[in-house]
Amino acid sequence: MKRIVVLGGGISGYGSAILAKKEGFDVFLSDRGKIADRYKAKLEEWGVPYEEGSHDEERILAADEVIKSPGIPDTAPIVKQIRERGIPVISEMEFAGRYMGAARCICITGSNGKTTTTSLIYKIMCDAGMNVALGGNIGESFAYSVATGQYDWYVLELSSFQLDGMFRFGAHIGVLMNITPDHLDRYDHCFQNYVDSKMRITQNQTAADFFIYSGDDPVIRGELKKYALASHQLPFTATEAATAEGGHLAGSTCEVQLGDNRLQLDTERMQIKGLHNCYNAMAAALATLAAGVPADEVERSIYTFLPVEHRLEPVKEADGVLWINDSKATNVDSVWYALESMTRPVVWIAGGTDKGNDYEPLKQFAREKVHTLVCMGLDNAKLVRDFTGVVPTVVSTASLDEAMQAARQAARRGDVVLLSPACASFDLFKNYENRGELFKQWVAEHV
């Protein structure tokens, strides 16, 4: 019997372990940290042996294959030992993809916009009555859905870390939103390594598959010159259409065409605003048209789609000041789109764990739109240095409460207070969700 070891007991790990158990493998799950009670209950229900708080190296290194959770870096000592033994290391996506049967998948990746686009695709397909599951970075574990359900479609948000562990898996419909510097600490601070990871969304695609991508992204355009893709390519762009099929923005209308299917989206009728959401809507429309959803149903669902939590999420307006939670903006490119979409003067809250950020692309919008920058982190030196002289007022704070008090004091009637950090959250918070929830809680209690 083939021995499978699952590293990590989070949502990716527990689902992988349960699928391995269902498929008859000798499976063992190991997590150096603590496993959440709800996941332990599921593992016990399925009879999956597990450990937490340590790694049984002898048992792990006896595996025939290891499924690694995306949060565990390749530099982890146990991962290095596994690779030195020549044991294959794969992702949940690669493993679960083997047992999808006749189901098909839409896979979405990119440095920014993938959560909104994934959620929008899922909504369109659900509204159309399709038998679809949501997984990857959001929703349920892909592997758990494969183990416990019978779906026709899987809509999967994929990070670069999940793509790194995929080898034979191929997306029937692949969506690449953009590629900008992010997570370089996991890629030897080499942008090309990260780019190569994102381009894995195209691997194993055939002529029957679709590849949807930003025609405005210079990195993607450069990479496509290196690839001889077999898939049906559909670009989306904010300029005039470069090809007969795809999506483009014409004034305030997103025009989308695939074969004989054509739709026009009035951006004024969309609940999600800004250029980045035009890109998201065009990508989602192309993906769902490719999946067979009628154009009128695609259009109707997009108009009723609401902003994703923690992504330019309006929280409250009081005394003429609008508070917006954009905690999910953990890199420079996300913040660029957030600032681009602002139509009122901005008090900007930023900071956290810097990932090697270059803030230069933000300075033009910061000059034009931001009158106060509130830095919220344990080490604000880089932000203060880069934006002093760019933004009239720069305030350094070391806690959420201190930052929020400073933002409230700086805000004037007609302003926006925008939490859009450009950094990871791990210096002061558990994750970006925790940061966003605490921001919303503070606003509810103090504004």
CSV table of C-alpha atoms in Angstrom, one decimal:
chain,number,residue,atom,x,y,z
A,1,MET,CA,0.0,0.0,0.0
A,2,LYS,CA,1.4,3.4,-1.0
A,3,ARG,CA,2.3,5.6,2.0
A,4,ILE,CA,1.2,9.2,1.8
A,5,VAL,CA,2.3,11.8,4.3
A,6,VAL,CA,0.5,15.2,4.5
A,7,LEU,CA,2.5,18.1,5.9
A,8,GLY,CA,0.3,20.7,7.6
A,9,GLY,CA,-3.0,20.3,9.3
A,10,GLY,CA,-4.9,23.3,8.0
A,11,ILE,CA,-7.7,23.4,5.4
A,12,SER,CA,-5.4,22.1,2.6
A,13,GLY,CA,-3.9,19.4,4.7
A,14,TYR,CA,-7.0,17.9,6.4
A,15,GLY,CA,-8.8,17.7,3.0
A,16,SER,CA,-5.8,16.0,1.4
A,17,ALA,CA,-5.5,13.5,4.2
A,18,ILE,CA,-9.2,12.6,4.0
A,19,LEU,CA,-9.0,12.1,0.2
A,20,ALA,CA,-6.0,9.9,0.6
A,21,LYS,CA,-7.8,7.8,3.2
A,22,LYS,CA,-10.8,7.5,0.9
A,23,GLU,CA,-8.6,6.4,-2.0
A,24,GLY,CA,-7.1,3.6,0.1
A,25,PHE,CA,-3.7,4.9,0.9
A,26,ASP,CA,-1.7,4.5,4.1
A,27,VAL,CA,-1.9,8.1,5.2
A,28,PHE,CA,-0.4,10.1,8.1
A,29,LEU,CA,-0.7,13.9,8.8
A,30,SER,CA,2.0,15.8,10.6
A,31,ASP,CA,1.9,19.5,11.8
A,32,ARG,CA,4.6,21.1,13.8
A,33,GLY,CA,2.0,23.6,15.2
A,34,LYS,CA,-1.5,23.1,16.6
A,35,ILE,CA,-4.3,21.7,14.5
A,36,ALA,CA,-7.7,23.4,14.8
A,37,ASP,CA,-10.3,21.4,16.7
A,38,ARG,CA,-12.7,21.3,13.7
A,39,TYR,CA,-10.0,19.7,11.5
A,40,LYS,CA,-9.0,17.2,14.2
A,41,ALA,CA,-12.6,16.1,14.5
A,42,LYS,CA,-12.8,15.4,10.8
A,43,LEU,CA,-9.5,13.5,10.8
A,44,GLU,CA,-10.7,11.4,13.7
A,45,GLU,CA,-14.1,10.8,12.0
A,46,TRP,CA,-12.3,9.4,8.9
A,47,GLY,CA,-9.7,7.5,11.0
A,48,VAL,CA,-6.7,9.4,9.8
A,49,PRO,CA,-3.7,9.2,12.2
A,50,TYR,CA,-2.0,12.5,12.9
A,51,GLU,CA,0.4,14.3,15.1
A,52,GLU,CA,0.7,18.0,16.1
A,53,GLY,CA,3.5,20.0,17.9
A,54,SER,CA,6.3,18.0,16.3
A,55,HIS,CA,7.4,15.9,13.3
A,56,ASP,CA,8.1,12.2,13.5
A,57,GLU,CA,11.0,12.2,11.0
A,58,GLU,CA,11.3,8.5,10.7
A,59,ARG,CA,7.6,8.1,9.8
A,60,ILE,CA,7.6,11.1,7.4
A,61,LEU,CA,10.8,10.0,5.6
A,62,ALA,CA,9.3,6.6,5.0
A,63,ALA,CA,6.6,8.1,2.7
A,64,ASP,CA,6.3,7.3,-1.0
A,65,GLU,CA,4.8,10.8,-1.6
A,66,VAL,CA,4.4,13.9,0.4
A,67,ILE,CA,1.5,16.4,0.0
A,68,LYS,CA,2.8,19.8,1.3
A,69,SER,CA,0.5,22.6,2.5
A,70,PRO,CA,1.2,25.9,0.7
A,71,GLY,CA,2.1,27.8,3.8
A,72,ILE,CA,5.2,25.6,4.5
A,73,PRO,CA,8.2,27.0,2.6
A,74,ASP,CA,10.7,24.7,0.8
A,75,THR,CA,13.4,26.0,3.2
A,76,ALA,CA,11.7,24.2,6.1
A,77,PRO,CA,14.2,21.6,7.5
A,78,ILE,CA,11.7,18.7,7.2
A,79,VAL,CA,11.0,19.6,3.5
A,80,LYS,CA,14.7,19.7,2.8
A,81,GLN,CA,15.1,16.2,4.3
A,82,ILE,CA,12.2,14.9,2.3
A,83,ARG,CA,13.7,16.2,-1.0
A,84,GLU,CA,17.2,14.9,-0.1
A,85,ARG,CA,15.6,11.4,0.1
A,86,GLY,CA,14.2,11.9,-3.4
A,87,ILE,CA,10.6,11.6,-2.1
A,88,PRO,CA,8.1,13.5,-4.5
A,89,VAL,CA,6.5,16.6,-2.9
A,90,ILE,CA,3.2,17.8,-4.5
A,91,SER,CA,0.4,20.2,-3.6
A,92,GLU,CA,-3.2,19.4,-2.7
A,93,MET,CA,-4.2,20.6,-6.2
A,94,GLU,CA,-2.0,18.0,-7.9
A,95,PHE,CA,-3.2,15.2,-5.7
A,96,ALA,CA,-6.9,16.1,-5.8
A,97,GLY,CA,-6.8,16.6,-9.6
A,98,ARG,CA,-6.1,12.9,-10.0
A,99,TYR,CA,-9.5,12.0,-8.7
A,100,MET,CA,-11.7,14.6,-10.3
A,101,GLY,CA,-13.1,12.2,-12.8
A,102,ALA,CA,-15.0,13.9,-15.6
A,103,ALA,CA,-15.3,17.2,-13.7
A,104,ARG,CA,-13.7,20.3,-15.1
A,105,CYS,CA,-11.9,23.2,-13.4
A,106,ILE,CA,-11.5,26.9,-13.7
A,107,CYS,CA,-8.2,28.0,-12.1
A,108,ILE,CA,-7.5,31.6,-11.3
A,109,THR,CA,-4.2,33.1,-10.2
A,110,GLY,CA,-2.4,36.4,-10.3
A,111,SER,CA,-0.7,38.7,-7.8
A,112,ASN,CA,-3.9,40.7,-7.3
A,113,GLY,CA,-7.6,40.4,-8.1
A,114,LYS,CA,-7.8,36.6,-7.9
A,115,THR,CA,-10.1,36.4,-4.9
A,116,THR,CA,-12.7,38.8,-6.3
A,117,THR,CA,-12.5,37.1,-9.8
A,118,THR,CA,-12.8,33.6,-8.3
A,119,SER,CA,-15.7,34.7,-6.1
A,120,LEU,CA,-17.4,36.3,-9.1
A,121,ILE,CA,-17.0,33.3,-11.3
A,122,TYR,CA,-18.4,31.0,-8.6
A,123,LYS,CA,-21.4,33.3,-8.2
A,124,ILE,CA,-22.1,33.4,-11.9
A,125,MET,CA,-22.0,29.6,-12.1
A,126,CYS,CA,-24.1,29.1,-9.0
A,127,ASP,CA,-26.7,31.6,-10.3
A,128,ALA,CA,-26.8,29.7,-13.6
A,129,GLY,CA,-27.7,26.5,-11.7
A,130,MET,CA,-24.4,24.7,-12.4
A,131,ASN,CA,-23.1,22.0,-10.1
A,132,VAL,CA,-19.9,23.7,-8.9
A,133,ALA,CA,-17.6,23.8,-5.9
A,134,LEU,CA,-15.3,26.6,-4.7
A,135,GLY,CA,-11.8,25.8,-3.5
A,136,GLY,CA,-8.1,26.5,-3.4
A,137,ASN,CA,-7.2,29.6,-1.4
A,138,ILE,CA,-10.9,30.3,-0.6
A,139,GLY,CA,-13.9,28.1,0.1
A,140,GLU,CA,-13.6,24.5,1.1
A,141,SER,CA,-10.6,22.3,0.6
A,142,PHE,CA,-10.5,21.2,-3.1
A,143,ALA,CA,-9.4,17.7,-1.9
A,144,TYR,CA,-12.2,17.5,0.6
A,145,SER,CA,-14.8,18.5,-2.0
A,146,VAL,CA,-13.4,15.8,-4.4
A,147,ALA,CA,-13.6,13.2,-1.5
A,148,THR,CA,-17.1,14.0,-0.4
A,149,GLY,CA,-19.0,15.4,-3.4
A,150,GLN,CA,-19.8,14.9,-7.0
A,151,TYR,CA,-19.3,18.1,-8.9
A,152,ASP,CA,-19.2,19.0,-12.6
A,153,TRP,CA,-17.0,22.1,-12.1
A,154,TYR,CA,-14.4,23.2,-9.6
A,155,VAL,CA,-13.6,26.9,-9.3
A,156,LEU,CA,-10.1,27.2,-7.8
A,157,GLU,CA,-8.1,30.2,-6.6
A,158,LEU,CA,-4.5,29.3,-6.8
A,159,SER,CA,-1.5,30.9,-5.2
A,160,SER,CA,2.0,30.6,-6.6
A,161,PHE,CA,2.8,28.2,-3.8
A,162,GLN,CA,0.0,25.9,-4.9
A,163,LEU,CA,1.1,26.1,-8.5
A,164,ASP,CA,4.7,25.2,-7.5
A,165,GLY,CA,3.5,21.7,-6.4
A,166,MET,CA,1.5,21.0,-9.6
A,167,PHE,CA,3.0,18.9,-12.3
A,168,ARG,CA,0.5,16.9,-14.4
A,169,PHE,CA,-2.6,18.9,-13.3
A,170,GLY,CA,-4.0,21.2,-16.0
A,171,ALA,CA,-6.6,23.9,-16.0
A,172,HIS,CA,-9.5,23.5,-18.4
A,173,ILE,CA,-9.9,27.2,-18.1
A,174,GLY,CA,-6.9,29.1,-16.7
A,175,VAL,CA,-7.1,32.8,-15.7
A,176,LEU,CA,-4.0,34.9,-15.1
A,177,MET,CA,-4.9,38.3,-13.7
A,178,ASN,CA,-1.5,40.0,-13.6
A,179,ILE,CA,2.1,39.4,-12.4
A,180,THR,CA,3.7,42.0,-10.1
A,181,PRO,CA,6.4,41.5,-7.4
A,182,ASP,CA,5.1,39.6,-4.4
A,183,HIS,CA,6.3,36.9,-2.0
A,184,LEU,CA,9.9,37.4,-3.2
A,185,ASP,CA,11.1,36.2,0.2
A,186,ARG,CA,9.9,32.7,-0.9
A,187,TYR,CA,11.6,33.0,-4.3
A,188,ASP,CA,15.2,33.8,-3.4
A,189,HIS,CA,14.3,37.5,-4.0
A,190,CYS,CA,14.3,36.8,-7.7
A,191,PHE,CA,11.3,38.1,-9.6
A,192,GLN,CA,11.7,35.7,-12.5
A,193,ASN,CA,11.4,32.7,-10.2
A,194,TYR,CA,8.0,34.1,-9.1
A,195,VAL,CA,7.0,34.8,-12.7
A,196,ASP,CA,7.9,31.3,-13.7
A,197,SER,CA,5.6,30.0,-10.8
A,198,LYS,CA,2.7,32.1,-12.0
A,199,MET,CA,3.1,30.9,-15.6
A,200,ARG,CA,2.6,27.3,-14.5
A,201,ILE,CA,-1.2,28.1,-14.8
A,202,THR,CA,-0.7,27.4,-18.5
A,203,GLN,CA,1.0,24.0,-18.2
A,204,ASN,CA,-0.6,20.9,-19.6
A,205,GLN,CA,-3.3,22.9,-21.3
A,206,THR,CA,-4.5,21.5,-24.7
A,207,ALA,CA,-6.3,23.0,-27.7
A,208,ALA,CA,-9.6,22.3,-26.0
A,209,ASP,CA,-8.7,24.5,-23.1
A,210,PHE,CA,-8.9,28.3,-22.6
A,211,PHE,CA,-6.2,30.7,-21.3
A,212,ILE,CA,-7.6,34.1,-20.1
A,213,TYR,CA,-5.0,36.8,-19.3
A,214,SER,CA,-4.4,40.5,-18.9
A,215,GLY,CA,-3.3,41.9,-22.2
A,216,ASP,CA,-2.2,45.1,-20.4
A,217,ASP,CA,0.3,43.3,-18.2
A,218,PRO,CA,3.8,43.8,-19.6
A,219,VAL,CA,5.3,40.8,-17.7
A,220,ILE,CA,2.6,38.4,-19.1
A,221,ARG,CA,3.1,39.8,-22.6
A,222,GLY,CA,6.8,39.3,-22.4
A,223,GLU,CA,6.4,35.7,-21.1
A,224,LEU,CA,3.9,34.7,-23.8
A,225,LYS,CA,6.6,35.3,-26.4
A,226,LYS,CA,8.6,32.4,-24.8
A,227,TYR,CA,5.6,30.0,-24.8
A,228,ALA,CA,4.0,28.1,-27.6
A,229,LEU,CA,0.6,27.6,-26.0
A,230,ALA,CA,-1.9,25.2,-27.5
A,231,SER,CA,-4.9,26.7,-25.6
A,232,HIS,CA,-7.5,29.1,-26.9
A,233,GLN,CA,-6.1,32.5,-25.7
A,234,LEU,CA,-8.4,35.3,-24.6
A,235,PRO,CA,-6.9,38.6,-23.5
A,236,PHE,CA,-8.7,41.3,-21.5
A,237,THR,CA,-7.6,44.9,-21.7
A,238,ALA,CA,-8.5,48.5,-20.7
A,239,THR,CA,-7.6,49.7,-24.2
A,240,GLU,CA,-9.0,48.8,-27.7
A,241,ALA,CA,-9.4,45.1,-28.4
A,242,ALA,CA,-6.2,43.6,-29.7
A,243,THR,CA,-8.0,40.4,-30.9
A,244,ALA,CA,-11.5,39.5,-32.2
A,245,GLU,CA,-12.2,37.6,-29.0
A,246,GLY,CA,-11.6,38.7,-25.4
A,247,GLY,CA,-12.6,41.7,-23.4
A,248,HIS,CA,-11.8,45.4,-23.6
A,249,LEU,CA,-12.9,48.6,-21.9
A,250,ALA,CA,-14.6,51.2,-24.1
A,251,GLY,CA,-15.4,54.3,-22.1
A,252,SER,CA,-17.6,53.1,-19.3
A,253,THR,CA,-18.5,49.8,-21.0
A,254,CYS,CA,-16.7,46.5,-20.8
A,255,GLU,CA,-17.2,44.7,-24.1
A,256,VAL,CA,-16.6,40.9,-23.9
A,257,GLN,CA,-16.8,38.5,-26.8
A,258,LEU,CA,-16.2,34.7,-27.2
A,259,GLY,CA,-17.4,33.1,-30.4
A,260,ASP,CA,-20.9,34.2,-31.1
A,261,ASN,CA,-21.5,35.2,-27.4
A,262,ARG,CA,-21.1,38.9,-26.8
A,263,LEU,CA,-22.0,41.1,-23.8
A,264,GLN,CA,-21.6,44.7,-22.8
A,265,LEU,CA,-21.2,45.6,-19.1
A,266,ASP,CA,-22.1,49.1,-18.0
A,267,THR,CA,-19.6,49.8,-15.3
A,268,GLU,CA,-22.0,52.3,-13.7
A,269,ARG,CA,-24.4,49.5,-12.9
A,270,MET,CA,-21.7,47.3,-11.3
A,271,GLN,CA,-21.5,47.2,-7.5
A,272,ILE,CA,-17.7,46.8,-7.6
A,273,LYS,CA,-15.9,49.9,-8.7
A,274,GLY,CA,-12.5,50.9,-10.1
A,275,LEU,CA,-10.3,49.9,-13.0
A,276,HIS,CA,-9.2,46.7,-11.2
A,277,ASN,CA,-12.8,45.5,-11.0
A,278,CYS,CA,-13.3,46.1,-14.7
A,279,TYR,CA,-10.5,43.7,-15.2
A,280,ASN,CA,-12.0,41.3,-12.7
A,281,ALA,CA,-15.4,41.4,-14.4
A,282,MET,CA,-14.0,40.9,-17.9
A,283,ALA,CA,-11.9,37.9,-16.8
A,284,ALA,CA,-14.9,36.4,-15.0
A,285,ALA,CA,-17.2,37.0,-18.0
A,286,LEU,CA,-14.8,35.3,-20.3
A,287,ALA,CA,-14.2,32.3,-18.0
A,288,THR,CA,-17.9,31.7,-17.5
A,289,LEU,CA,-18.8,32.1,-21.2
A,290,ALA,CA,-16.1,29.5,-21.9
A,291,ALA,CA,-17.8,27.3,-19.3
A,292,GLY,CA,-21.1,27.6,-21.2
A,293,VAL,CA,-23.0,30.1,-19.1
A,294,PRO,CA,-25.4,32.2,-21.4
A,295,ALA,CA,-24.3,35.8,-21.9
A,296,ASP,CA,-27.4,37.4,-20.4
A,297,GLU,CA,-27.0,35.3,-17.2
A,298,VAL,CA,-23.3,36.3,-16.9
A,299,GLU,CA,-24.3,40.0,-17.2
A,300,ARG,CA,-27.1,39.7,-14.6
A,301,SER,CA,-24.9,38.0,-12.0
A,302,ILE,CA,-22.1,40.6,-12.4
A,303,TYR,CA,-24.5,43.5,-11.8
A,304,THR,CA,-25.6,41.9,-8.5
A,305,PHE,CA,-22.1,40.9,-7.2
A,306,LEU,CA,-21.0,42.7,-4.0
A,307,PRO,CA,-17.4,43.6,-3.0
A,308,VAL,CA,-15.4,40.8,-1.4
A,309,GLU,CA,-14.7,41.1,2.3
A,310,HIS,CA,-11.4,42.8,3.1
A,311,ARG,CA,-11.0,44.1,-0.5
A,312,LEU,CA,-12.0,47.7,-0.9
A,313,GLU,CA,-14.9,46.9,1.5
A,314,PRO,CA,-16.9,50.0,2.6
A,315,VAL,CA,-17.3,49.7,6.3
A,316,LYS,CA,-19.1,52.9,7.5
A,317,GLU,CA,-19.7,56.5,6.6
A,318,ALA,CA,-20.1,58.9,9.5
A,319,ASP,CA,-19.6,62.7,9.8
A,320,GLY,CA,-18.8,62.8,6.1
A,321,VAL,CA,-15.9,60.3,6.4
A,322,LEU,CA,-16.0,56.9,4.6
A,323,TRP,CA,-14.0,54.1,6.2
A,324,ILE,CA,-12.8,51.4,3.8
A,325,ASN,CA,-11.3,48.0,4.7
A,326,ASP,CA,-8.7,46.9,2.1
A,327,SER,CA,-6.7,44.7,4.4
A,328,LYS,CA,-6.3,42.1,1.6
A,329,ALA,CA,-4.0,44.6,-0.2
A,330,THR,CA,-0.8,43.0,1.0
A,331,ASN,CA,1.4,44.2,-1.9
A,332,VAL,CA,2.2,47.4,-3.8
A,333,ASP,CA,0.2,46.5,-6.9
A,334,SER,CA,-3.0,46.0,-4.8
A,335,VAL,CA,-2.6,49.3,-3.2
A,336,TRP,CA,-2.0,51.0,-6.6
A,337,TYR,CA,-5.4,49.8,-7.7
A,338,ALA,CA,-6.9,50.9,-4.4
A,339,LEU,CA,-5.5,54.4,-4.6
A,340,GLU,CA,-6.4,54.6,-8.3
A,341,SER,CA,-10.0,54.0,-7.5
A,342,MET,CA,-10.2,56.7,-4.8
A,343,THR,CA,-12.3,59.8,-5.8
A,344,ARG,CA,-12.1,61.6,-2.4
A,345,PRO,CA,-9.1,62.9,-0.3
A,346,VAL,CA,-7.4,60.0,1.5
A,347,VAL,CA,-6.1,59.2,4.9
A,348,TRP,CA,-4.1,56.1,4.1
A,349,ILE,CA,-3.2,53.5,6.8
A,350,ALA,CA,-0.4,51.3,5.6
A,351,GLY,CA,2.4,49.1,7.0
A,352,GLY,CA,3.2,45.7,8.5
A,353,THR,CA,5.7,43.1,7.5
A,354,ASP,CA,7.5,44.4,4.4
A,355,LYS,CA,8.1,41.8,1.7
A,356,GLY,CA,10.9,43.7,-0.1
A,357,ASN,CA,8.5,46.4,-1.4
A,358,ASP,CA,9.4,49.1,-3.9
A,359,TYR,CA,7.0,51.9,-3.1
A,360,GLU,CA,7.9,54.1,-6.1
A,361,PRO,CA,4.8,53.1,-8.2
A,362,LEU,CA,2.5,54.5,-5.4
A,363,LYS,CA,4.1,57.9,-5.1
A,364,GLN,CA,2.2,59.6,-7.9
A,365,PHE,CA,-1.2,58.6,-6.5
A,366,ALA,CA,0.0,59.4,-3.0
A,367,ARG,CA,1.0,62.9,-4.1
A,368,GLU,CA,-2.3,63.5,-5.8
A,369,LYS,CA,-4.8,61.9,-3.4
A,370,VAL,CA,-3.3,61.3,0.1
A,371,HIS,CA,-3.0,64.1,2.7
A,372,THR,CA,-2.0,61.8,5.6
A,373,LEU,CA,-0.2,58.5,5.8
A,374,VAL,CA,-0.6,56.6,9.0
A,375,CYS,CA,2.1,53.9,9.3
A,376,MET,CA,0.9,50.9,11.4
A,377,GLY,CA,3.7,48.4,12.2
A,378,LEU,CA,6.5,47.4,14.4
A,379,ASP,CA,9.0,48.8,12.0
A,380,ASN,CA,7.8,51.8,10.0
A,381,ALA,CA,11.2,53.2,9.0
A,382,LYS,CA,11.0,52.3,5.3
A,383,LEU,CA,7.5,53.7,4.8
A,384,VAL,CA,8.3,56.9,6.7
A,385,ARG,CA,11.5,57.4,4.6
A,386,ASP,CA,9.8,56.7,1.3
A,387,PHE,CA,6.8,59.0,1.8
A,388,THR,CA,8.2,61.9,3.7
A,389,GLY,CA,8.0,64.8,1.3
A,390,VAL,CA,5.5,62.9,-0.9
A,391,VAL,CA,2.6,63.0,1.5
A,392,PRO,CA,2.1,66.2,3.5
A,393,THR,CA,1.7,64.4,6.9
A,394,VAL,CA,3.3,61.0,7.8
A,395,VAL,CA,2.5,59.6,11.2
A,396,SER,CA,4.2,56.5,12.7
A,397,THR,CA,2.2,54.2,15.1
A,398,ALA,CA,2.9,50.8,16.6
A,399,SER,CA,-0.6,49.4,17.2
A,400,LEU,CA,-4.1,49.3,15.6
A,401,ASP,CA,-5.6,51.5,18.2
A,402,GLU,CA,-2.9,54.1,17.9
A,403,ALA,CA,-3.2,54.1,14.1
A,404,MET,CA,-7.0,54.4,14.2
A,405,GLN,CA,-6.9,57.3,16.6
A,406,ALA,CA,-4.4,59.0,14.4
A,407,ALA,CA,-6.5,58.4,11.3
A,408,ARG,CA,-9.7,59.7,12.9
A,409,GLN,CA,-7.9,62.8,14.1
A,410,ALA,CA,-6.6,63.5,10.6
A,411,ALA,CA,-9.8,62.8,8.7
A,412,ARG,CA,-11.9,65.7,7.5
A,413,ARG,CA,-15.5,65.8,6.1
A,414,GLY,CA,-15.4,64.4,2.6
A,415,ASP,CA,-12.4,62.2,3.2
A,416,VAL,CA,-11.8,58.4,2.9
A,417,VAL,CA,-9.9,56.5,5.6
A,418,LEU,CA,-8.4,53.7,3.6
A,419,LEU,CA,-6.7,50.7,5.3
A,420,SER,CA,-4.6,49.4,2.4
A,421,PRO,CA,-1.4,48.1,4.0
A,422,ALA,CA,0.9,47.0,1.1
A,423,CYS,CA,2.5,44.7,3.6
A,424,ALA,CA,1.8,41.3,5.3
A,425,SER,CA,0.1,41.4,8.6
A,426,PHE,CA,2.2,39.1,10.7
A,427,ASP,CA,3.9,41.7,12.9
A,428,LEU,CA,0.7,42.7,14.7
A,429,PHE,CA,-2.0,40.3,13.5
A,430,LYS,CA,-2.6,36.6,12.8
A,431,ASN,CA,-3.4,37.3,9.1
A,432,TYR,CA,-4.9,39.9,6.8
A,433,GLU,CA,-8.5,38.7,7.8
A,434,ASN,CA,-7.7,39.3,11.4
A,435,ARG,CA,-6.4,42.8,10.6
A,436,GLY,CA,-9.5,43.6,8.6
A,437,GLU,CA,-11.9,42.3,11.2
A,438,LEU,CA,-10.2,44.3,14.0
A,439,PHE,CA,-10.3,47.4,11.7
A,440,LYS,CA,-14.1,46.9,11.2
A,441,GLN,CA,-14.6,46.3,14.9
A,442,TRP,CA,-12.8,49.5,15.9
A,443,VAL,CA,-14.8,51.5,13.4
A,444,ALA,CA,-18.1,50.0,14.7
A,445,GLU,CA,-17.2,50.8,18.3
A,446,HIS,CA,-15.5,54.2,18.0
A,447,VAL,CA,-16.8,56.0,14.8
